[in-house]
């Protein structure tokens, strides 16, 4: 599914609303996985995220709230610990780490540097 989402995000026919829907779908999937992914799913999902945010028509202002939502879901992980909350936390961490690497591999630009800084800021607060 992640590969398909990335391919869709690369399509010039995709609308900005549809691109935002892809980000929401990725966040929902990672947030609701019943266990920690073990087959590299987070990296493939991170690649799909990069495909969305590298689009020329992607609104940079939409990325920060997306990251904040991931962070907000994990705010109580250490005070209301459950298997589900720990799996979500780990999947978010692994997605953010993979996203950082994927963004580092992108051609240098002010936009990719901004995205990388935002992800690193979230990771530093975890």
N, CA, C and O atoms as CSV, one atom per row, in Angstrom:
chain,resi,resn,atom,element,x,y,z
A,1,UNK,N,N,0.819,-1.191,0.000
A,1,UNK,CA,C,0.000,0.000,0.000
A,1,UNK,C,C,0.864,1.257,0.000
A,1,UNK,O,O,0.559,2.223,-0.699
A,2,UNK,N,N,1.941,1.245,0.782
A,2,UNK,CA,C,2.815,2.423,0.850
A,2,UNK,C,C,3.389,2.746,-0.522
A,2,UNK,O,O,3.466,3.913,-0.906
A,3,UNK,N,N,3.792,1.717,-1.261
A,3,UNK,CA,C,4.347,1.952,-2.600
A,3,UNK,C,C,3.296,2.555,-3.526
A,3,UNK,O,O,3.603,3.440,-4.325
A,4,UNK,N,N,2.068,2.081,-3.421
A,4,UNK,CA,C,0.982,2.629,-4.232
A,4,UNK,C,C,0.722,4.084,-3.867
A,4,UNK,O,O,0.547,4.924,-4.749
A,5,UNK,N,N,0.697,4.384,-2.580
A,5,UNK,CA,C,0.487,5.768,-2.153
A,5,UNK,C,C,1.593,6.685,-2.684
A,5,UNK,O,O,1.326,7.808,-3.112
A,6,UNK,N,N,2.828,6.199,-2.653
A,6,UNK,CA,C,3.940,6.982,-3.192
A,6,UNK,C,C,3.798,7.220,-4.679
A,6,UNK,O,O,4.064,8.318,-5.168
A,7,UNK,N,N,3.375,6.183,-5.408
A,7,UNK,CA,C,3.173,6.327,-6.859
A,7,UNK,C,C,2.043,7.307,-7.147
A,7,UNK,O,O,2.144,8.124,-8.062
A,8,UNK,N,N,0.983,7.227,-6.378
A,8,UNK,CA,C,-0.124,8.180,-6.557
A,8,UNK,C,C,0.344,9.601,-6.273
A,8,UNK,O,O,-0.013,10.531,-6.995
A,9,UNK,N,N,1.140,9.771,-5.225
A,9,UNK,CA,C,1.635,11.102,-4.872
A,9,UNK,C,C,2.527,11.682,-5.963
A,9,UNK,O,O,2.607,12.901,-6.117
A,10,UNK,N,N,3.194,10.821,-6.717
A,10,UNK,CA,C,4.062,11.286,-7.805
A,10,UNK,C,C,3.277,11.688,-9.053
A,10,UNK,O,O,3.835,12.299,-9.965
A,11,UNK,N,N,2.004,11.354,-9.101
A,11,UNK,CA,C,1.195,11.645,-10.287
A,11,UNK,C,C,0.840,13.130,-10.371
A,11,UNK,O,O,0.386,13.716,-9.388
A,12,UNK,N,N,1.043,13.731,-11.528
A,12,UNK,CA,C,0.659,15.132,-11.689
A,12,UNK,C,C,-0.866,15.314,-11.698
A,12,UNK,O,O,-1.357,16.438,-11.585
A,13,UNK,N,N,-1.604,14.223,-11.829
A,13,UNK,CA,C,-3.063,14.305,-11.844
A,13,UNK,C,C,-3.654,14.378,-10.437
A,13,UNK,O,O,-4.831,14.698,-10.274
A,14,UNK,N,N,-2.849,14.087,-9.431
A,14,UNK,CA,C,-3.318,14.106,-8.050
A,14,UNK,C,C,-3.546,15.544,-7.604
A,14,UNK,O,O,-2.709,16.414,-7.847
A,15,UNK,N,N,-4.667,15.792,-6.957
A,15,UNK,CA,C,-4.948,17.138,-6.453
A,15,UNK,C,C,-4.272,17.333,-5.103
A,15,UNK,O,O,-3.846,16.374,-4.460
A,16,UNK,N,N,-4.182,18.593,-4.687
A,16,UNK,CA,C,-3.582,18.894,-3.394
A,16,UNK,C,C,-4.407,18.288,-2.260
A,16,UNK,O,O,-3.848,17.816,-1.270
A,17,UNK,N,N,-5.724,18.301,-2.397
A,17,UNK,CA,C,-6.581,17.678,-1.380
A,17,UNK,C,C,-6.323,16.183,-1.295
A,17,UNK,O,O,-6.293,15.615,-0.203
A,18,UNK,N,N,-6.138,15.552,-2.432
A,18,UNK,CA,C,-5.856,14.108,-2.442
A,18,UNK,C,C,-4.484,13.823,-1.823
A,18,UNK,O,O,-4.311,12.826,-1.122
A,19,UNK,N,N,-3.521,14.690,-2.082
A,19,UNK,CA,C,-2.198,14.528,-1.472
A,19,UNK,C,C,-2.299,14.633,0.053
A,19,UNK,O,O,-1.672,13.862,0.779
A,20,UNK,N,N,-3.086,15.584,0.522
A,20,UNK,CA,C,-3.293,15.717,1.964
A,20,UNK,C,C,-4.003,14.487,2.527
A,20,UNK,O,O,-3.740,14.078,3.658
A,21,UNK,N,N,-4.892,13.904,1.746
A,21,UNK,CA,C,-5.580,12.682,2.174
A,21,UNK,C,C,-4.598,11.526,2.332
A,21,UNK,O,O,-4.755,10.688,3.219
A,22,UNK,N,N,-3.598,11.485,1.479
A,22,UNK,CA,C,-2.570,10.438,1.591
A,22,UNK,C,C,-1.840,10.580,2.919
A,22,UNK,O,O,-1.614,9.589,3.614
A,23,UNK,N,N,-1.468,11.814,3.275
A,23,UNK,CA,C,-0.791,12.017,4.566
A,23,UNK,C,C,-1.678,11.592,5.726
A,23,UNK,O,O,-1.213,10.948,6.667
A,24,UNK,N,N,-2.957,11.953,5.661
A,24,UNK,CA,C,-3.876,11.552,6.733
A,24,UNK,C,C,-4.009,10.036,6.806
A,24,UNK,O,O,-4.065,9.469,7.897
A,25,UNK,N,N,-4.060,9.382,5.654
A,25,UNK,CA,C,-4.186,7.921,5.632
A,25,UNK,C,C,-2.943,7.256,6.229
A,25,UNK,O,O,-3.052,6.277,6.968
A,26,UNK,N,N,-1.773,7.787,5.908
A,26,UNK,CA,C,-0.531,7.234,6.470
A,26,UNK,C,C,-0.525,7.406,7.984
A,26,UNK,O,O,-0.197,6.472,8.715
A,27,UNK,N,N,-0.884,8.588,8.452
A,27,UNK,CA,C,-0.925,8.820,9.901
A,27,UNK,C,C,-1.920,7.885,10.573
A,27,UNK,O,O,-1.643,7.335,11.638
A,28,UNK,N,N,-3.074,7.708,9.952
A,28,UNK,CA,C,-4.097,6.829,10.535
A,28,UNK,C,C,-3.613,5.389,10.592
A,28,UNK,O,O,-3.835,4.698,11.586
A,29,UNK,N,N,-2.962,4.937,9.547
A,29,UNK,CA,C,-2.501,3.548,9.520
A,29,UNK,C,C,-1.424,3.298,10.573
A,29,UNK,O,O,-1.467,2.297,11.287
A,30,UNK,N,N,-0.476,4.195,10.663
A,30,UNK,CA,C,0.597,4.023,11.641
A,30,UNK,C,C,0.036,4.133,13.061
A,30,UNK,O,O,0.484,3.427,13.965
A,31,UNK,N,N,-0.930,5.007,13.252
A,31,UNK,CA,C,-1.508,5.217,14.578
A,31,UNK,C,C,-2.382,4.064,15.047
A,31,UNK,O,O,-2.556,3.870,16.250
A,32,UNK,N,N,-2.927,3.305,14.121
A,32,UNK,CA,C,-3.866,2.248,14.502
A,32,UNK,C,C,-3.304,0.837,14.345
A,32,UNK,O,O,-4.015,-0.141,14.576
A,33,UNK,N,N,-2.060,0.725,13.962
A,33,UNK,CA,C,-1.463,-0.613,13.827
A,33,UNK,C,C,-1.463,-1.289,15.200
A,33,UNK,O,O,-1.054,-0.680,16.188
A,34,UNK,N,N,-1.913,-2.529,15.269
A,34,UNK,CA,C,-2.019,-3.188,16.568
A,34,UNK,C,C,-0.681,-3.652,17.150
A,34,UNK,O,O,-0.610,-4.045,18.314
A,35,UNK,N,N,0.367,-3.607,16.344
A,35,UNK,CA,C,1.686,-4.012,16.826
A,35,UNK,C,C,2.749,-3.188,16.132
A,35,UNK,O,O,2.472,-2.502,15.148
A,36,UNK,N,N,3.959,-3.257,16.643
A,36,UNK,CA,C,5.073,-2.537,16.026
A,36,UNK,C,C,5.414,-3.223,14.715
A,36,UNK,O,O,5.584,-4.441,14.660
A,37,UNK,N,N,5.508,-2.433,13.672
A,37,UNK,CA,C,5.882,-2.985,12.366
A,37,UNK,C,C,7.302,-3.548,12.432
A,37,UNK,O,O,8.173,-2.976,13.088
A,38,UNK,N,N,7.527,-4.655,11.757
A,38,UNK,CA,C,8.842,-5.306,11.800
A,38,UNK,C,C,9.432,-5.582,10.421
A,38,UNK,O,O,10.533,-6.123,10.316
A,39,UNK,N,N,8.718,-5.220,9.374
A,39,UNK,CA,C,9.182,-5.544,8.021
A,39,UNK,C,C,9.531,-4.299,7.206
A,39,UNK,O,O,9.461,-4.320,5.978
A,40,UNK,N,N,9.905,-3.225,7.882
A,40,UNK,CA,C,10.318,-2.014,7.180
A,40,UNK,C,C,9.173,-1.168,6.662
A,40,UNK,O,O,9.372,-0.310,5.803
A,41,UNK,N,N,7.974,-1.405,7.180
A,41,UNK,CA,C,6.820,-0.647,6.702
A,41,UNK,C,C,6.973,0.854,6.929
A,41,UNK,O,O,6.551,1.658,6.098
A,42,UNK,N,N,7.583,1.234,8.065
A,42,UNK,CA,C,7.724,2.656,8.358
A,42,UNK,C,C,8.575,3.365,7.301
A,42,UNK,O,O,8.292,4.505,6.933
A,43,UNK,N,N,9.605,2.694,6.821
A,43,UNK,CA,C,10.456,3.304,5.797
A,43,UNK,C,C,9.692,3.478,4.494
A,43,UNK,O,O,9.830,4.503,3.827
A,44,UNK,N,N,8.905,2.510,4.134
A,44,UNK,CA,C,8.135,2.609,2.892
A,44,UNK,C,C,7.071,3.692,3.014
A,44,UNK,O,O,6.793,4.413,2.055
A,45,UNK,N,N,6.477,3.801,4.199
A,45,UNK,CA,C,5.512,4.877,4.423
A,45,UNK,C,C,6.212,6.238,4.411
A,45,UNK,O,O,5.659,7.217,3.911
A,46,UNK,N,N,7.418,6.296,4.958
A,46,UNK,CA,C,8.189,7.551,4.927
A,46,UNK,C,C,8.487,7.955,3.482
A,46,UNK,O,O,8.444,9.139,3.146
A,47,UNK,N,N,8.785,6.985,2.637
A,47,UNK,CA,C,9.023,7.282,1.217
A,47,UNK,C,C,7.765,7.872,0.585
A,47,UNK,O,O,7.853,8.787,-0.234
A,48,UNK,N,N,6.602,7.354,0.960
A,48,UNK,CA,C,5.340,7.900,0.428
A,48,UNK,C,C,5.114,9.323,0.943
A,48,UNK,O,O,4.641,10.183,0.200
A,49,UNK,N,N,5.449,9.574,2.208
A,49,UNK,CA,C,5.325,10.930,2.756
A,49,UNK,C,C,6.206,11.887,1.963
A,49,UNK,O,O,5.772,12.983,1.608
A,50,UNK,N,N,7.435,11.480,1.686
A,50,UNK,CA,C,8.344,12.336,0.916
A,50,UNK,C,C,7.773,12.596,-0.476
A,50,UNK,O,O,7.881,13.709,-0.990
A,51,UNK,N,N,7.175,11.593,-1.081
A,51,UNK,CA,C,6.556,11.801,-2.399
A,51,UNK,C,C,5.464,12.860,-2.328
A,51,UNK,O,O,5.295,13.643,-3.263
A,52,UNK,N,N,4.729,12.887,-1.232
A,52,UNK,CA,C,3.676,13.899,-1.073
A,52,UNK,C,C,4.292,15.278,-0.870
A,52,UNK,O,O,3.911,16.229,-1.552
A,53,UNK,N,N,5.233,15.399,0.052
A,53,UNK,CA,C,5.721,16.739,0.398
A,53,UNK,C,C,6.686,17.318,-0.628
A,53,UNK,O,O,6.956,18.519,-0.602
A,54,UNK,N,N,7.205,16.503,-1.518
A,54,UNK,CA,C,8.083,17.059,-2.558
A,54,UNK,C,C,7.290,17.636,-3.736
A,54,UNK,O,O,7.862,18.255,-4.632
A,55,UNK,N,N,5.973,17.427,-3.725
A,55,UNK,CA,C,5.137,17.974,-4.796
A,55,UNK,C,C,5.237,19.500,-4.800
A,55,UNK,O,O,5.289,20.131,-3.744
A,56,UNK,N,N,5.263,20.074,-5.979
A,56,UNK,CA,C,5.355,21.528,-6.107
A,56,UNK,C,C,4.133,22.231,-5.510
A,56,UNK,O,O,4.237,23.350,-5.006
A,57,UNK,N,N,2.984,21.570,-5.572
A,57,UNK,CA,C,1.754,22.198,-5.082
A,57,UNK,C,C,1.443,21.880,-3.631
A,57,UNK,O,O,0.398,22.286,-3.122
A,58,UNK,N,N,2.334,21.160,-2.953
A,58,UNK,CA,C,2.061,20.821,-1.557
A,58,UNK,C,C,2.234,22.054,-0.687
A,58,UNK,O,O,3.209,22.792,-0.829
A,59,UNK,N,N,1.296,22.270,0.203
A,59,UNK,CA,C,1.323,23.407,1.109
A,59,UNK,C,C,2.227,23.086,2.298
A,59,UNK,O,O,1.908,22.223,3.115
A,60,UNK,N,N,3.342,23.779,2.385
A,60,UNK,CA,C,4.315,23.559,3.456
A,60,UNK,C,C,3.652,23.729,4.823
A,60,UNK,O,O,4.009,23.040,5.778
A,61,UNK,N,N,2.702,24.634,4.913
A,61,UNK,CA,C,2.024,24.899,6.179
A,61,UNK,C,C,1.203,23.699,6.660
A,61,UNK,O,O,0.844,23.644,7.836
A,62,UNK,N,N,0.902,22.754,5.796
A,62,UNK,CA,C,0.125,21.572,6.181
A,62,UNK,C,C,0.989,20.506,6.852
A,62,UNK,O,O,0.461,19.605,7.504
A,63,UNK,N,N,2.289,20.598,6.700
A,63,UNK,CA,C,3.169,19.565,7.228
A,63,UNK,C,C,3.321,19.648,8.746
A,63,UNK,O,O,3.293,18.627,9.432
A,64,UNK,N,N,3.480,20.855,9.263
A,64,UNK,CA,C,3.674,21.007,10.703
A,64,UNK,C,C,2.485,20.477,11.506
A,64,UNK,O,O,2.707,19.770,12.489
A,65,UNK,N,N,1.237,20.780,11.141
A,65,UNK,CA,C,0.109,20.200,11.885
A,65,UNK,C,C,0.050,18.673,11.777
A,65,UNK,O,O,-0.382,18.000,12.714
A,66,UNK,N,N,0.477,18.135,10.654
A,66,UNK,CA,C,0.513,16.674,10.496
A,66,UNK,C,C,1.487,16.068,11.505
A,66,UNK,O,O,1.175,15.081,12.170
A,67,UNK,N,N,2.670,16.675,11.608
A,67,UNK,CA,C,3.651,16.206,12.587
A,67,UNK,C,C,3.145,16.396,14.015
A,67,UNK,O,O,3.315,15.520,14.863
A,68,UNK,N,N,2.529,17.533,14.271
A,68,UNK,CA,C,2.023,17.824,15.617
A,68,UNK,C,C,0.952,16.808,16.023
A,68,UNK,O,O,0.875,16.427,17.191
A,69,UNK,N,N,0.144,16.375,15.087
A,69,UNK,CA,C,-0.885,15.378,15.393
A,69,UNK,C,C,-0.252,14.059,15.815
A,69,UNK,O,O,-0.719,13.417,16.756
A,70,UNK,N,N,0.815,13.650,15.119
A,70,UNK,CA,C,1.528,12.432,15.524
A,70,UNK,C,C,2.075,12.582,16.939
A,70,UNK,O,O,1.942,11.682,17.769
A,71,UNK,N,N,2.683,13.715,17.197
A,71,UNK,CA,C,3.277,13.966,18.513
A,71,UNK,C,C,2.187,14.003,19.589
A,71,UNK,O,O,2.372,13.466,20.681
A,72,UNK,N,N,1.067,14.630,19.283
A,72,UNK,CA,C,-0.019,14.757,20.241
A,72,UNK,C,C,-0.596,13.393,20.628
A,72,UNK,O,O,-0.968,13.185,21.783
A,73,UNK,N,N,-0.673,12.480,19.687
A,73,UNK,CA,C,-1.193,11.146,19.977
A,73,UNK,C,C,-0.326,10.406,20.993
A,73,UNK,O,O,-0.805,9.511,21.689
A,74,UNK,N,N,0.931,10.777,21.073
A,74,UNK,CA,C,1.872,10.068,21.951
A,74,UNK,C,C,2.157,10.805,23.250
A,74,UNK,O,O,2.998,10.359,24.031
A,75,UNK,N,N,1.494,11.899,23.498
A,75,UNK,CA,C,1.852,12.736,24.647
A,75,UNK,C,C,1.693,12.026,25.985
A,75,UNK,O,O,2.411,12.345,26.933
A,76,UNK,N,N,0.774,11.075,26.087
A,76,UNK,CA,C,0.536,10.388,27.356
A,76,UNK,C,C,1.070,8.958,27.370
A,76,UNK,O,O,0.683,8.161,28.226
A,77,UNK,N,N,1.945,8.631,26.441
A,77,UNK,CA,C,2.377,7.239,26.314
A,77,UNK,C,C,3.022,6.709,27.586
A,77,UNK,O,O,2.888,5.524,27.891
A,78,UNK,N,N,3.719,7.560,28.337
A,78,UNK,CA,C,4.429,7.072,29.523
A,78,UNK,C,C,3.582,7.142,30.784
A,78,UNK,O,O,3.979,6.602,31.817
A,79,UNK,N,N,2.427,7.792,30.726
A,79,UNK,CA,C,1.553,7.841,31.899
A,79,UNK,C,C,0.320,6.955,31.746
A,79,UNK,O,O,-0.295,6.562,32.737
A,80,UNK,N,N,-0.033,6.648,30.516
A,80,UNK,CA,C,-1.173,5.761,30.242
A,80,UNK,C,C,-0.694,4.657,29.308
A,80,UNK,O,O,-1.160,4.523,28.176
A,81,UNK,N,N,0.237,3.883,29.809
A,81,UNK,CA,C,0.915,2.886,28.989
A,81,UNK,C,C,0.033,1.664,28.760
A,81,UNK,O,O,-0.578,1.117,29.678
A,82,UNK,N,N,-0.001,1.265,27.495
A,82,UNK,CA,C,-0.674,0.031,27.094
A,82,UNK,C,C,0.112,-0.531,25.914
A,82,UNK,O,O,0.974,0.146,25.354
A,83,UNK,N,N,-0.189,-1.767,25.542
A,83,UNK,CA,C,0.488,-2.339,24.378
A,83,UNK,C,C,0.201,-1.512,23.123
A,83,UNK,O,O,1.089,-1.286,22.301
A,84,UNK,N,N,-1.039,-1.068,22.987
A,84,UNK,CA,C,-1.413,-0.282,21.807
A,84,UNK,C,C,-0.692,1.063,21.774
A,84,UNK,O,O,-0.217,1.487,20.720
A,85,UNK,N,N,-0.608,1.738,22.926
A,85,UNK,CA,C,0.053,3.048,22.933
A,85,UNK,C,C,1.555,2.921,22.683
A,85,UNK,O,O,2.157,3.776,22.033
A,86,UNK,N,N,2.156,1.845,23.204
A,86,UNK,CA,C,3.586,1.630,22.955
A,86,UNK,C,C,3.853,1.276,21.499
A,86,UNK,O,O,4.845,1.729,20.927
A,87,UNK,N,N,2.985,0.475,20.890
A,87,UNK,CA,C,3.140,0.145,19.464
A,87,UNK,C,C,3.002,1.406,18.616
A,87,UNK,O,O,3.787,1.627,17.693
A,88,UNK,N,N,2.009,2.227,18.927
A,88,UNK,CA,C,1.812,3.474,18.180
A,88,UNK,C,C,3.037,4.372,18.326
A,88,UNK,O,O,3.529,4.922,17.341
A,89,UNK,N,N,3.531,4.519,19.559
A,89,UNK,CA,C,4.701,5.356,19.822
A,89,UNK,C,C,5.907,4.863,19.021
A,89,UNK,O,O,6.590,5.654,18.371
A,90,UNK,N,N,6.163,3.564,19.070
A,90,UNK,CA,C,7.308,3.016,18.326
A,90,UNK,C,C,7.124,3.186,16.821
A,90,UNK,O,O,8.073,3.553,16.127
A,91,UNK,N,N,5.951,2.934,16.313
A,91,UNK,CA,C,5.717,3.109,14.879
A,91,UNK,C,C,5.888,4.563,14.467
A,91,UNK,O,O,6.443,4.848,13.406
A,92,UNK,N,N,5.417,5.483,15.299
A,92,UNK,CA,C,5.634,6.904,15.005
A,92,UNK,C,C,7.120,7.226,15.007
A,92,UNK,O,O,7.616,7.895,14.101
A,93,UNK,N,N,7.841,6.743,16.041
A,93,UNK,CA,C,9.280,6.998,16.108
A,93,UNK,C,C,9.997,6.491,14.862
A,93,UNK,O,O,10.781,7.211,14.245
A,94,UNK,N,N,9.719,5.258,14.507
A,94,UNK,CA,C,10.392,4.667,13.351
A,94,UNK,C,C,10.024,5.394,12.058
A,94,UNK,O,O,10.869,5.565,11.180
A,95,UNK,N,N,8.772,5.819,11.940
A,95,UNK,CA,C,8.367,6.591,10.762
A,95,UNK,C,C,9.126,7.914,10.711
A,95,UNK,O,O,9.634,8.298,9.657
A,96,UNK,N,N,9.206,8.612,11.840
A,96,UNK,CA,C,9.900,9.904,11.878
A,96,UNK,C,C,11.393,9.744,11.614
A,96,UNK,O,O,11.990,10.573,10.928
A,97,UNK,N,N,11.995,8.700,12.145
A,97,UNK,CA,C,13.412,8.450,11.886
A,97,UNK,C,C,13.652,8.157,10.410
A,97,UNK,O,O,14.588,8.687,9.811
A,98,UNK,N,N,12.808,7.315,9.826
A,98,UNK,CA,C,12.945,7.000,8.401
A,98,UNK,C,C,12.693,8.238,7.557
A,98,UNK,O,O,13.346,8.439,6.533
A,99,UNK,N,N,11.757,9.063,7.979
A,99,UNK,CA,C,11.466,10.295,7.249
A,99,UNK,C,C,12.660,11.235,7.273
A,99,UNK,O,O,12.963,11.888,6.275
A,100,UNK,N,N,13.335,11.305,8.410
A,100,UNK,CA,C,14.539,12.136,8.512
A,100,UNK,C,C,15.600,11.672,7.515
A,100,UNK,O,O,16.203,12.489,6.819
A,101,UNK,N,N,15.821,10.386,7.449
A,101,UNK,CA,C,16.817,9.849,6.516
A,101,UNK,C,C,16.378,10.112,5.080
A,101,UNK,O,O,17.172,10.570,4.258
A,102,UNK,N,N,15.125,9.824,4.783
A,102,UNK,CA,C,14.619,10.050,3.417
A,102,UNK,C,C,14.769,11.510,3.013
A,102,UNK,O,O,15.161,11.802,1.883
A,103,UNK,N,N,14.462,12.427,3.921
A,103,UNK,CA,C,14.605,13.851,3.615
A,103,UNK,C,C,16.063,14.242,3.435
A,103,UNK,O,O,16.373,15.132,2.642
A,104,UNK,N,N,16.953,13.594,4.154
A,104,UNK,CA,C,18.393,13.866,4.008
A,104,UNK,C,C,18.910,13.420,2.650
A,104,UNK,O,O,19.900,13.958,2.155
A,105,UNK,N,N,18.251,12.448,2.049
A,105,UNK,CA,C,18.658,11.945,0.740
A,105,UNK,C,C,18.081,12.763,-0.425
A,105,UNK,O,O,18.477,12.580,-1.576
A,106,UNK,N,N,17.149,13.657,-0.114
A,106,UNK,CA,C,16.561,14.510,-1.148
A,106,UNK,C,C,17.583,15.557,-1.598
A,106,UNK,O,O,18.476,15.923,-0.834
A,107,UNK,N,N,17.452,16.038,-2.840
A,107,UNK,CA,C,18.334,17.132,-3.275
A,107,UNK,C,C,18.191,18.328,-2.326
A,107,UNK,O,O,17.095,18.654,-1.869
A,108,UNK,N,N,19.307,18.956,-2.052
A,108,UNK,CA,C,19.308,20.077,-1.114
A,108,UNK,C,C,18.418,21.208,-1.626
A,108,UNK,O,O,18.546,21.664,-2.762
A,109,UNK,N,N,17.526,21.638,-0.761
A,109,UNK,CA,C,16.672,22.786,-1.065
A,109,UNK,C,C,16.195,23.366,0.257
A,109,UNK,O,O,16.235,22.699,1.291
A,110,UNK,N,N,15.748,24.601,0.215
A,110,UNK,CA,C,15.243,25.236,1.430
A,110,UNK,C,C,14.024,24.476,1.957
A,110,UNK,O,O,13.842,24.339,3.167
A,111,UNK,N,N,13.205,23.990,1.048
A,111,UNK,CA,C,11.990,23.271,1.427
A,111,UNK,C,C,12.317,21.947,2.124
A,111,UNK,O,O,11.756,21.653,3.179
A,112,UNK,N,N,13.214,21.150,1.549
A,112,UNK,CA,C,13.558,19.866,2.174
A,112,UNK,C,C,14.281,20.085,3.501
A,112,UNK,O,O,14.100,19.306,4.436
A,113,UNK,N,N,15.097,21.134,3.592
A,113,UNK,CA,C,15.781,21.443,4.856
A,113,UNK,C,C,14.765,21.839,5.925
A,113,UNK,O,O,14.912,21.466,7.089
A,114,UNK,N,N,13.744,22.587,5.537
A,114,UNK,CA,C,12.707,22.982,6.489
A,114,UNK,C,C,11.950,21.756,7.007
A,114,UNK,O,O,11.712,21.634,8.208
A,115,UNK,N,N,11.576,20.856,6.108
A,115,UNK,CA,C,10.889,19.632,6.517
A,115,UNK,C,C,11.759,18.810,7.474
A,115,UNK,O,O,11.281,18.315,8.495
A,116,UNK,N,N,13.013,18.678,7.133
A,116,UNK,CA,C,13.934,17.900,7.969
A,116,UNK,C,C,14.063,18.518,9.361
A,116,UNK,O,O,14.059,17.799,10.360
A,117,UNK,N,N,14.177,19.845,9.432
A,117,UNK,CA,C,14.256,20.532,10.728
A,117,UNK,C,C,12.998,20.282,11.562
A,117,UNK,O,O,13.080,20.049,12.768
A,118,UNK,N,N,11.851,20.332,10.916
A,118,UNK,CA,C,10.594,20.115,11.640
A,118,UNK,C,C,10.510,18.698,12.190
A,118,UNK,O,O,10.070,18.497,13.322
A,119,UNK,N,N,10.927,17.719,11.404
A,119,UNK,CA,C,10.898,16.332,11.873
A,119,UNK,C,C,11.899,16.142,13.005
A,119,UNK,O,O,11.587,15.495,14.005
A,120,UNK,N,N,13.088,16.696,12.858
A,120,UNK,CA,C,14.099,16.575,13.908
A,120,UNK,C,C,13.642,17.232,15.199
A,120,UNK,O,O,13.930,16.735,16.288
A,121,UNK,N,N,12.930,18.350,15.084
A,121,UNK,CA,C,12.424,19.028,16.276
A,121,UNK,C,C,11.437,18.117,17.013
A,121,UNK,O,O,11.464,18.046,18.242
A,122,UNK,N,N,10.574,17.425,16.280
A,122,UNK,CA,C,9.634,16.500,16.902
A,122,UNK,C,C,10.377,15.334,17.551
A,122,UNK,O,O,10.073,14.942,18.677
A,123,UNK,N,N,11.346,14.789,16.835
A,123,UNK,CA,C,12.120,13.656,17.387
A,123,UNK,C,C,12.864,14.073,18.657
A,123,UNK,O,O,12.960,13.288,19.601
A,124,UNK,N,N,13.379,15.277,18.688
A,124,UNK,CA,C,14.123,15.735,19.861
A,124,UNK,C,C,13.225,15.881,21.086
A,124,UNK,O,O,13.703,15.789,22.217
A,125,UNK,N,N,11.948,16.105,20.876
A,125,UNK,CA,C,11.001,16.283,21.981
A,125,UNK,C,C,10.404,14.970,22.469
A,125,UNK,O,O,9.633,14.969,23.428
A,126,UNK,N,N,10.740,13.859,21.836
A,126,UNK,CA,C,10.104,12.585,22.191
A,126,UNK,C,C,10.779,11.927,23.352
A,126,UNK,O,O,10.367,10.848,23.776
